[in-house]
XYZ file of C-alpha atoms in Angstrom:
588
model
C 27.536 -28.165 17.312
C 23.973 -29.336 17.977
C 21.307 -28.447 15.431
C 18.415 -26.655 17.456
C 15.033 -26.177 16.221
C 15.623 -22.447 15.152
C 17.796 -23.219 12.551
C 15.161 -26.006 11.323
C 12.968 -23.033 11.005
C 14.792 -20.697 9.698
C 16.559 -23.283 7.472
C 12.893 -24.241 6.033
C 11.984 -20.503 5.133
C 15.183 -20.594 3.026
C 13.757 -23.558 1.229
C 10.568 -21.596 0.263
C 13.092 -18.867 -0.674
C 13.070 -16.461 2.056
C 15.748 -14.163 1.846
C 15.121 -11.190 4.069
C 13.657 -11.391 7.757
C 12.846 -7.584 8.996
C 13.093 -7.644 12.832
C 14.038 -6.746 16.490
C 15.731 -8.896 18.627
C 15.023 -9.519 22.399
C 15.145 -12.275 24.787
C 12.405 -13.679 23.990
C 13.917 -14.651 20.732
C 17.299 -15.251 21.260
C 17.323 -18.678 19.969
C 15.629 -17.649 17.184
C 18.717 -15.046 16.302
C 20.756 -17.861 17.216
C 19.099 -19.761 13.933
C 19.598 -17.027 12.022
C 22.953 -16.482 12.477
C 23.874 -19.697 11.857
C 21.937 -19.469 8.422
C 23.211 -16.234 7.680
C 24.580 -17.089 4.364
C 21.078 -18.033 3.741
C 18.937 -15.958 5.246
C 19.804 -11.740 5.695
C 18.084 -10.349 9.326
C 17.230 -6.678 8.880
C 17.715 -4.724 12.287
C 15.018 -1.920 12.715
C 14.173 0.247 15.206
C 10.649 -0.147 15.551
C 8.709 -3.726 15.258
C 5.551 -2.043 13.522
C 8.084 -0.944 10.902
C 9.722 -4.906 10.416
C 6.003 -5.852 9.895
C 5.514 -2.922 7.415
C 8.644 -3.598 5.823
C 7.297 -7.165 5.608
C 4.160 -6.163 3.994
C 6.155 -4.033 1.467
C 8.297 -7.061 0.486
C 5.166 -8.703 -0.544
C 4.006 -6.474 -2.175
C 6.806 -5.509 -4.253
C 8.188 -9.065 -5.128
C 4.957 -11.150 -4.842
C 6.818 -13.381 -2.086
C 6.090 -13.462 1.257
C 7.183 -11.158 3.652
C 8.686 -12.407 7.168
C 8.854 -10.614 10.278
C 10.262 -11.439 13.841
C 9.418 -10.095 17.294
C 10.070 -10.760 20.933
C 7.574 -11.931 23.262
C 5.142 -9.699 24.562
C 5.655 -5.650 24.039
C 7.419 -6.701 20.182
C 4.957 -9.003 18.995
C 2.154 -6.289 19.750
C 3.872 -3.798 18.083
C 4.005 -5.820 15.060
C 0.205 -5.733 14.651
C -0.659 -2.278 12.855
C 1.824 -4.120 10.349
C 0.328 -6.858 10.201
C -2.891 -5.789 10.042
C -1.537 -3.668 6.983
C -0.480 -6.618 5.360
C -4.199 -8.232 6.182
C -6.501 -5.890 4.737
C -4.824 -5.507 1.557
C -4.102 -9.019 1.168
C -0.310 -9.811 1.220
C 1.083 -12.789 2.324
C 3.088 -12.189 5.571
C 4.374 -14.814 8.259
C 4.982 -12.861 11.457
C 7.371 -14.824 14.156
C 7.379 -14.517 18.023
C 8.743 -15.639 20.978
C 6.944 -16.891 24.446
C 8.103 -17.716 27.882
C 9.870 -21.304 27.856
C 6.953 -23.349 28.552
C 7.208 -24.138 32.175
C 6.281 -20.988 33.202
C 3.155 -20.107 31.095
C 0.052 -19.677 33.075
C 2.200 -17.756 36.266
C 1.887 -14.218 35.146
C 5.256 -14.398 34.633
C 7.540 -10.962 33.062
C 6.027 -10.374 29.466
C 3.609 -13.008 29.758
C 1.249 -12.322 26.658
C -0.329 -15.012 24.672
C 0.144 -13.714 21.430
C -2.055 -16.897 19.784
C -4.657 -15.039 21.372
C -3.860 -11.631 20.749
C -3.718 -12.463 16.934
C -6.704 -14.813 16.715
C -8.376 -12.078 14.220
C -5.561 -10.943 12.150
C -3.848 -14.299 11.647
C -5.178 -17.421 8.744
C -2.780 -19.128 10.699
C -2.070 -18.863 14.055
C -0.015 -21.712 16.185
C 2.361 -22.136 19.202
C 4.930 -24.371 18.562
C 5.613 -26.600 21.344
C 7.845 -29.084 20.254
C 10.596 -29.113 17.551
C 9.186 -31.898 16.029
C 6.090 -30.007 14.495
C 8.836 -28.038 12.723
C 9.778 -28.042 9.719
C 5.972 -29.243 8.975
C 3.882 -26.311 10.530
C 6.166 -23.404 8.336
C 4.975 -25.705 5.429
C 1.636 -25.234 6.341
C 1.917 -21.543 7.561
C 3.489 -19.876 4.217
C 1.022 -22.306 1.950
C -2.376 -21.241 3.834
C -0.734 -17.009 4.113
C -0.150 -17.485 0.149
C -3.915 -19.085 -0.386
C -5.457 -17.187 1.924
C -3.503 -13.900 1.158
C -2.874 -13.311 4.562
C -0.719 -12.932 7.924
C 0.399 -16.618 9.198
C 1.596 -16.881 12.706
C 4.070 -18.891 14.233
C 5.233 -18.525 18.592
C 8.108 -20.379 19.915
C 8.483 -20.749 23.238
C 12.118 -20.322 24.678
C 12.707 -23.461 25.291
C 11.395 -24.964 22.207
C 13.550 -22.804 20.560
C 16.909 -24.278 21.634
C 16.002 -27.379 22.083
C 17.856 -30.076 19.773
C 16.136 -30.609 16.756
C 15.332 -33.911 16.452
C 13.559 -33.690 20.242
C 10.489 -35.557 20.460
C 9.345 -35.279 24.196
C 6.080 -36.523 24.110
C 6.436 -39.257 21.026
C 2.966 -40.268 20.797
C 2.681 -40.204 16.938
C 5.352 -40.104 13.998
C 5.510 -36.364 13.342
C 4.603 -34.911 9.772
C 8.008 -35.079 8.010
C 7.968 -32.717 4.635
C 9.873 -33.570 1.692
C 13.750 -32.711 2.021
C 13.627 -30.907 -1.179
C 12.634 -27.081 -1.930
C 8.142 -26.854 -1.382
C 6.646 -24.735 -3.653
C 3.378 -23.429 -3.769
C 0.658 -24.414 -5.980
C -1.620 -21.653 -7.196
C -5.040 -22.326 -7.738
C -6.549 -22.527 -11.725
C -6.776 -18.705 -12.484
C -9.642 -18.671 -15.592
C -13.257 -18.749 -14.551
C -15.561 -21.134 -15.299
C -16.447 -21.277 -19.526
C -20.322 -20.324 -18.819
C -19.051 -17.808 -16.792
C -16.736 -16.192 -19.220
C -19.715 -16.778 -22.091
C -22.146 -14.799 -19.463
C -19.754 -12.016 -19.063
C -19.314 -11.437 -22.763
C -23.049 -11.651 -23.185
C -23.238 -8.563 -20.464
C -19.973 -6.862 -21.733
C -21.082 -7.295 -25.830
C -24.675 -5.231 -25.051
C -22.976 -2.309 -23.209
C -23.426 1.268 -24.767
C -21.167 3.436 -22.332
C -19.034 0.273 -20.422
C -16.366 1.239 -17.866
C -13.794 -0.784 -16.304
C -12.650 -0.295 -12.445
C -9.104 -2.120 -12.041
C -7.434 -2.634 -8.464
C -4.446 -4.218 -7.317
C -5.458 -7.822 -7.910
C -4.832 -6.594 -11.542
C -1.317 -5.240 -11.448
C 0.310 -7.902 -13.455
C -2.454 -8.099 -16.050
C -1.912 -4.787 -17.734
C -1.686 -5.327 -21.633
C -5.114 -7.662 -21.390
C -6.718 -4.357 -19.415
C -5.506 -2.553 -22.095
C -6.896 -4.487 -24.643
C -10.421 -5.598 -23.396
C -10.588 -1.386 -22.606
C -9.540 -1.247 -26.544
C -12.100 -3.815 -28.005
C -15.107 -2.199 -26.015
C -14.126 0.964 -26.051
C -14.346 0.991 -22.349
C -12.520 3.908 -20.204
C -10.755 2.799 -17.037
C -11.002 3.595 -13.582
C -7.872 2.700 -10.811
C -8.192 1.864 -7.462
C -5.215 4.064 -5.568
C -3.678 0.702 -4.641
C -4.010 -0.088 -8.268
C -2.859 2.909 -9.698
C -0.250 1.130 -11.709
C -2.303 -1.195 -13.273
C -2.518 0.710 -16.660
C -0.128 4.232 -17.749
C -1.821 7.014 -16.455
C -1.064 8.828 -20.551
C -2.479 6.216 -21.284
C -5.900 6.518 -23.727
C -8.235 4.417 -21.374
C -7.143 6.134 -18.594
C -9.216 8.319 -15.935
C -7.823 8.329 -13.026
C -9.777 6.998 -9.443
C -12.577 8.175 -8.008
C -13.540 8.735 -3.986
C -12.135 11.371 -2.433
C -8.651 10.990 -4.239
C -10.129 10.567 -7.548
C -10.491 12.694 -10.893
C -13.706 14.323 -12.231
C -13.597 12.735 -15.421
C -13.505 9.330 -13.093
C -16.749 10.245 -10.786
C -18.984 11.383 -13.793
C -18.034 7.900 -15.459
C -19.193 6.292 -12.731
C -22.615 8.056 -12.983
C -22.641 7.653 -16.931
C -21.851 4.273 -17.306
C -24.437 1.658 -17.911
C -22.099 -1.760 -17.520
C -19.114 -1.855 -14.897
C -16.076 -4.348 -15.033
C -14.503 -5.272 -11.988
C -11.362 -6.574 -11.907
C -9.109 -7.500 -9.357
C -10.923 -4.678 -7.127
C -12.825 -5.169 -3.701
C -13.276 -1.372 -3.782
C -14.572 -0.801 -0.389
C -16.525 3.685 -0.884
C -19.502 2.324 -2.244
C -21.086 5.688 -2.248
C -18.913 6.161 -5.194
C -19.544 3.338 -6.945
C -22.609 3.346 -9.451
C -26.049 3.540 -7.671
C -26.937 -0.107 -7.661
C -29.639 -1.292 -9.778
C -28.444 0.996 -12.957
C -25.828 -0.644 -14.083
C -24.886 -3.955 -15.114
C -21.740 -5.487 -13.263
C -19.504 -8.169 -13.842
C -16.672 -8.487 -11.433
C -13.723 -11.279 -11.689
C -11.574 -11.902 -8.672
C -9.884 -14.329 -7.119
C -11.704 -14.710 -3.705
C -15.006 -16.221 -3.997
C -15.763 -14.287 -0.849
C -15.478 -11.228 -2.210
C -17.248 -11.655 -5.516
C -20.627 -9.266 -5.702
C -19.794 -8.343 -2.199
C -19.881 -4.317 -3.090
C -22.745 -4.149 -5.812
C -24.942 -6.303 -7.113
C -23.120 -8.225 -9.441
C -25.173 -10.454 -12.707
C -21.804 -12.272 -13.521
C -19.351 -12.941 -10.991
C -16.001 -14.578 -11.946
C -13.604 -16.485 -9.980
C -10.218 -16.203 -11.215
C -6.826 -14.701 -11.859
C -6.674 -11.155 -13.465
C -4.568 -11.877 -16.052
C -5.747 -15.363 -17.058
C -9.295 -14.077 -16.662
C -9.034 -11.385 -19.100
C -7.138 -13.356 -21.845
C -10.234 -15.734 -21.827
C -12.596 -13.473 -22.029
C -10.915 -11.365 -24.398
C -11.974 -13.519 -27.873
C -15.586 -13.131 -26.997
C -15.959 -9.454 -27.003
C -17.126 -7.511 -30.021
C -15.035 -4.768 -30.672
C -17.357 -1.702 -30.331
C -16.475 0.860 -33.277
C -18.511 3.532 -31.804
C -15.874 5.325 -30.287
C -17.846 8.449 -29.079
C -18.281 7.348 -25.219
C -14.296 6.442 -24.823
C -13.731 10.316 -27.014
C -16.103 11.774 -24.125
C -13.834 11.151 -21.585
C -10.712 11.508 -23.318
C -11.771 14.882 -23.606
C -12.416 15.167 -20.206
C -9.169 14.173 -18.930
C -7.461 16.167 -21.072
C -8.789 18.976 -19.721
C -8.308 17.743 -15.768
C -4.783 17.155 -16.410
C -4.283 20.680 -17.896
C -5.760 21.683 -14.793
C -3.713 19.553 -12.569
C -0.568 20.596 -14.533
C -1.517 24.698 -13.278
C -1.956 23.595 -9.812
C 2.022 22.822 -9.923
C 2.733 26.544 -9.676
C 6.810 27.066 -9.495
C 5.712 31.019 -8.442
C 3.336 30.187 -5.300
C 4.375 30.801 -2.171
C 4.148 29.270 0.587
C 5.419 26.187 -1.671
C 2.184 24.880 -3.458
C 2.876 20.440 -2.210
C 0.786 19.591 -6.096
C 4.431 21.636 -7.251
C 6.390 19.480 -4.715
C 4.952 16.373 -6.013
C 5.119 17.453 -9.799
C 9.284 18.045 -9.239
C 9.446 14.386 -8.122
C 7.324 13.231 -10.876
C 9.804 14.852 -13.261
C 13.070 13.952 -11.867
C 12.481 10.182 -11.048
C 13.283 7.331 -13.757
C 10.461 5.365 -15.673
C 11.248 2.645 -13.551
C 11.078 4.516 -9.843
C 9.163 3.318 -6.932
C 7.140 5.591 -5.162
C 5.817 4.760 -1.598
C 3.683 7.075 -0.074
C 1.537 7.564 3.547
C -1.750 7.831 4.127
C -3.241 11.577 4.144
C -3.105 14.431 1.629
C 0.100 13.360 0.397
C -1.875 10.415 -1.331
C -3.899 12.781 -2.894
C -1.077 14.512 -4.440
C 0.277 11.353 -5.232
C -2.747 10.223 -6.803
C -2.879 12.899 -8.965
C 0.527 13.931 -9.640
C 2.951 10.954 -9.614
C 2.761 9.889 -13.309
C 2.771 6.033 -14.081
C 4.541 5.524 -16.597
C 7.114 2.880 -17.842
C 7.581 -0.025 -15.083
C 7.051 2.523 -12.145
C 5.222 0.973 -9.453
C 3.329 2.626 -6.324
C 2.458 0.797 -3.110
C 0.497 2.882 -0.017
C -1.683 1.529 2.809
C -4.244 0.956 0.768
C -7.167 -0.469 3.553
C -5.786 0.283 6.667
C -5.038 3.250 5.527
C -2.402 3.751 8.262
C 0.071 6.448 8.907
C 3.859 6.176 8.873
C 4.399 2.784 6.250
C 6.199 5.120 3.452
C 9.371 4.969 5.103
C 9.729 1.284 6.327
C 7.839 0.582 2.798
C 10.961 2.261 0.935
C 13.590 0.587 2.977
C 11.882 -3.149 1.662
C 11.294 -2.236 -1.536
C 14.994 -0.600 -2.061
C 16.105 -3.821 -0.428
C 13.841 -6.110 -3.254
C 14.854 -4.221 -5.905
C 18.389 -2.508 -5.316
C 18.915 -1.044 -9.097
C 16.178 0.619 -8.933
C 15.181 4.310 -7.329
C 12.669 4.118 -4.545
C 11.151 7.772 -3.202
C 9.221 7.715 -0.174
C 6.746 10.700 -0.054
C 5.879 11.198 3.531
C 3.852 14.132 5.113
C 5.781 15.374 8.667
C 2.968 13.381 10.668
C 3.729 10.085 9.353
C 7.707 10.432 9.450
C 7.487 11.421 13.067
C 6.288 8.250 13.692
C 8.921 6.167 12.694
C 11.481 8.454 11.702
C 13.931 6.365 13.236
C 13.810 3.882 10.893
C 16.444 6.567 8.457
C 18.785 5.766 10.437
C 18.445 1.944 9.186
C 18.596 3.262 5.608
C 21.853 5.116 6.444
C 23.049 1.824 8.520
C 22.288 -0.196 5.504
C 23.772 2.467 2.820
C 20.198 2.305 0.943
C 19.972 4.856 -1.899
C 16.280 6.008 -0.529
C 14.969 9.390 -1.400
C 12.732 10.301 0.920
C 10.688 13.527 0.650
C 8.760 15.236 3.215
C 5.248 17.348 2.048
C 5.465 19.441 5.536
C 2.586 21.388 6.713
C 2.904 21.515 10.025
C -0.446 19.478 10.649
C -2.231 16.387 10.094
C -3.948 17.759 7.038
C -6.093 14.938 6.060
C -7.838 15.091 9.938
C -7.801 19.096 9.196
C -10.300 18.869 6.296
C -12.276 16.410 7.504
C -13.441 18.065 10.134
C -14.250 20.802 8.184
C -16.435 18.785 5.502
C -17.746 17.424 8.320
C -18.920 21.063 9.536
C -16.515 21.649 12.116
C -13.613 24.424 12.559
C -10.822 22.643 13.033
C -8.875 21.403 16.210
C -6.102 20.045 17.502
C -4.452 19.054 14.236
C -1.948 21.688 13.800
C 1.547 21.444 15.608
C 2.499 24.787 15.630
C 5.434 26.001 17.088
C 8.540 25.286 16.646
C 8.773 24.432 13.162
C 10.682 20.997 12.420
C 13.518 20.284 10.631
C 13.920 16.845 9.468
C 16.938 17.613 7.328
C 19.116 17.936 10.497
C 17.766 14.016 11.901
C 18.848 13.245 8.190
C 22.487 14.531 8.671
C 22.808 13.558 11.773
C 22.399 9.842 10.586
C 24.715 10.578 8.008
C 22.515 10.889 5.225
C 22.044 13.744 2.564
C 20.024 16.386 4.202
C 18.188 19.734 2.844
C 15.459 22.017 4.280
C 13.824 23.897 1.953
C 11.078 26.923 2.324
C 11.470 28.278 -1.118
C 9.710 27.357 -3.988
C 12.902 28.606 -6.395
C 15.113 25.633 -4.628
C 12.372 22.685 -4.564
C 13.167 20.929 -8.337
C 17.232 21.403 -7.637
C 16.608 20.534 -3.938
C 14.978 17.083 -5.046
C 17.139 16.440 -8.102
C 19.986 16.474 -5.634
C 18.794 14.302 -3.420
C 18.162 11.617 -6.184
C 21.221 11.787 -7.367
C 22.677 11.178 -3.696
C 24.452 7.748 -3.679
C 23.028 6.916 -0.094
C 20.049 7.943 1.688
C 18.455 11.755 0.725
C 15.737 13.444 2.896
C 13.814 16.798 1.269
C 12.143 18.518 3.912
C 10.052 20.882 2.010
C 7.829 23.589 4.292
C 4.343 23.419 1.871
C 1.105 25.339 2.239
C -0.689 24.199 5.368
C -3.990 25.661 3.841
C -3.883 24.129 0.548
C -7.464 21.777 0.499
C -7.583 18.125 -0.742
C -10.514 18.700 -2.582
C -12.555 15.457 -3.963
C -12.375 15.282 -7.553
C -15.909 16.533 -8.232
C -17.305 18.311 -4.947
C -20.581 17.006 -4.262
C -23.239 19.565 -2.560
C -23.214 18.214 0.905
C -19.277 18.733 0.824
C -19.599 22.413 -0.335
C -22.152 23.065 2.581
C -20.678 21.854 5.201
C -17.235 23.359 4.521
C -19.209 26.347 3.669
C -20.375 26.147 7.598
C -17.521 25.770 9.341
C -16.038 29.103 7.794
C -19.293 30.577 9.623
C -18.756 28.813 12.670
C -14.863 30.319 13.279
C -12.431 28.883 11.251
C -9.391 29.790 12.962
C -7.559 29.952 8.856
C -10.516 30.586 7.137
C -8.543 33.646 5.356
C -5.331 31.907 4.554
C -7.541 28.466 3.292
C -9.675 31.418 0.871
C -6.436 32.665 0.070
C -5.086 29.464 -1.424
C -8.339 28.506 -3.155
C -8.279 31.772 -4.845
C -4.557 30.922 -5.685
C -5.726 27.396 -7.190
C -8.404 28.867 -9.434
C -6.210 31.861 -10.387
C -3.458 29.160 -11.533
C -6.301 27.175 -13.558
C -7.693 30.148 -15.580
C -3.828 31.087 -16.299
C -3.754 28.398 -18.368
């Protein structure tokens, strides 16, 4: 049988240890399935239902293994669905190489069926971004498009045409120089030094060594660097702040720890932000600035790994190019340890007293079904070592502030794109990367509409995925902005009828349970995690229960307090459930 040039491709992503391509086929890469099925032992192809969700599922990979994710597409309509994906997988920085079909060559340029140049169409979310056009560029160009997605951080792009794609592959039709011929033996990747400069590490210290009331602000570029967080925030006595996609950086019973700030953040987090006098960035390109410290009043010093990003938020006296973890351990012999312990008490106090109040928000007794209780039964039943993936909305904020870290358990979101409907396709990759381990997705009933289909792939697959929908009946994060923003809402409830997600669940042969009592939720999700294939927990919550920000600033409290004046269509039941919320806290 001849060797084509899809099975040099797919053959060469083996060698950089690709395991798992997430895709859809179509004819526009059918000799790209070809390739695959003749590396099958190599190489597993997950069918989906939806492209967007092989791209998510592709950023998930990433992010859960540190490997890069792949994803494949068809010419035109699949490759564009790919792109929320991919953009995903962009703006929070995972390396991702998408794959597409074209046309076969001779008939590019003739408006022919499904005729999209996708070189163009991903000229801004793409480091690299090539059309392959004869077999002989391959296996070089997937050298060069995994190496620049893992130093970059990024999506890389490669497009076969048809024809290139089942052509033999050792064809050279043109011959007019020797092509690029990589090594026969496995690449690897070669990470750039990760510890800063010496005179920047002695300038940091300097900075770090004066500070009275220092904080630290730790993001995702910090997730394998925990112990040195922990013990830089132990020698300066420094509390620290996560970033939501960083949220696992440290324990959140931890002693350092105070939560986020921004709208999904903790009080004790936005008054440190105003108290502190020196800030320590690491592995964060924190993008609210209006809840960052007013610049000019503090003193930062930021390490990342980008050189691009370094100082790019605040005004930054010491900025450090490196690695986290290799950053921190050099720094970490030139810091004083501070003995005054009286600013790091402060807010240990504090969050003391916010979790106590968190903790009474998880009311068993309130009905409708408060979602902080929903949340709180997950928190409880999962193992130190569960994954928790989660969509964009309120949900996050209940994650945020009621999924413990603790242990090894991990938490990946949308972090930049902020997009709805990842949490699902975001399980499926991360039960597939880790398969001893217990992955929840927690999933309002706006973002599992959206690619709900994608259960049906767990069930295909037999994945032990928990996934738990926080239904309201709305797209409550829209809802309460446009009430902060003044406005009674519209056009973000879905009224009638109700829906039932347990019954899609069944029907794909999965474990299935509706639930609109609050008496059933902790049994109702203990179940469902103990089901050997995939669970859904649709769980009817309070549609009028209010993200509120961590510490309500003025402008917030006036503008909500105008759109109750201008006709809020719920104002009573929202005024019932705050009363509810403060009711709960003074119980306490």
């Amino acid at each position: 049988m001849t060797e084509i040039a899809s099975e040099v491709l797919i053959r060469r992503l083996a060698d950089w240890g690709v395991d798992t391509v997430f895709g859809l086929p179509g004819d526009g890469i059918n000799g790209i399935m070809e390739g695959l099925r003749r590396q099958s032992d190599r190489v597993r192809f997950v069918l989906v239902h939806h492209e967007e969700a092989a791209a998510f599922m592709a950023a998930a990979h990433a992010k859960a293994t540190g490997r890069i994710g792949v994803c494949l597409a068809t010419s035109g309509p699949g490759g564009i669905h790919l792109l929320n994906g991919l953009y995903d997988a962009k703006l929070d920085h995972q390396p991702v190489l998408a794959i597409t079909g074209m046309q076969e060559t001779s008939v590019l340029g003739t408006g022919y069926q499904q005729e999209v140049h996708l070189d163009r169409l991903y000229e801004d979310v793409a480091e690299y971004n090539l059309v392959v056009d004869n077999p002989a560029q391959l296996p070089g160009v997937v050298d060069i498009a995994i190496r620049t997605a893992y130093a970059r951080r990024g999506v890389a792009h490669l497009c076969l045409p048809n024809d290139v794609q089942v052509a033999p592959a050792d064809a050279d039709p043109y011959q007019h120089v020797a092509p690029a011929r990589p090594p026969a033996t496995a690449p690897v990747y070669l990470s750039p030094p990760g510890v800063p400069r010496q005179e920047d590490l002695r300038a940091a210290a300097e900075v770090l060594n004066a500070a009275r009331r220092p904080a630290i602000l730790a993001g995702a570029g910090a997730l394998h660097a925990r112990e040195e967080v922990l013990a830089v925030a132990e020698t300066l006595g420094a509390p620290v702040i996560k970033t939501l996609p960083g949220k696992a950086v440290i324990p959140d019973d931890s002693p350092y720890a105070v939560g986020g700030i921004g709208l999904l953040g903790t009080k004790p987090g936005e008054e440190l932000v105003e108290d502190c006098d020196t800030l320590l960035m690491v592995g964060t390109n924190f993008p609210y600035t209006k809840h960052l410290p007013e610049p000019g009043k503090v003193r930062v010093v930021q390490i990342d790994a980008d050189p691009a990003r370094a100082g790019v938020r605040m005004p930054t006296e010491v900025p450090m190019i490196g690695d986290a973890k290799e950053g921190l351990a050099a720094l970490l012999p030139l810091l004083h340890r501070t003995d005054d312990r009286a600013h790091l008490e402060k807010y240990q106090k504090a969050m003391a007293e916010w979790r106590e109040n968190m903790a009474a928000l998880e009311n068993p007794e309130r009905a409708p079904i408060a979602p902080q209780y929903l949340i709180g039964c997950v928190d409880r039943a999962a193992s130190d070592d569960a994954i928790l993936t989660c969509d964009s909305g309120t949900i996050a904020t209940w994650a945020a502030r009621h999924w413990t870290i603790r242990g090894g358990r991990e938490f990946y979101l949308s972090g930049n794109l902020a997009t709805m409907a990842p949490g699902l396709p975001y399980a499926i990759a991360a039960q597939l990367a880790h398969p001893d381990r217990q992955v929840i997705a927690f999933i309002g009933d706006g973002g599992f509409a959206m690619l709900m289909a994608e259960f049906l792939t767990a069930a295909r697959l037999g994945l032990p995925i928990t996934v738990v929908v926080n239904n309201n009946g709305s797209l409550g994060q829209i809802l309460w902005e446009q009430m902060v923003l003044g406005y009674p809402e519209h056009g973000v409830r879905f009224g009638a009828p109700s829906s039932d997600f347990s019954a899609w669940a069944r029907s794909c042969g999965g474990y299935g349970r509706k639930v609109t009592d609050p008496a059933e939720v902790n049994e109702a999700v203990r179940q469902a995690l103990a089901h050997p294939g995939p669970a859904l927990v649709d769980v009817d919550v309070d549609p009028n229960e209010p993200p509120m920000p961590g510490k309500v600033a003025r402008d917030q409290a006036v503008k909500f307090a105008e759109a109750f004046l201008k006709g809020q269509p719920h104002k009573a039941a929202i005024a019932t459930t705050l009363f509810k919320d403060k009711i709960s806290q003074l119980g306490r």
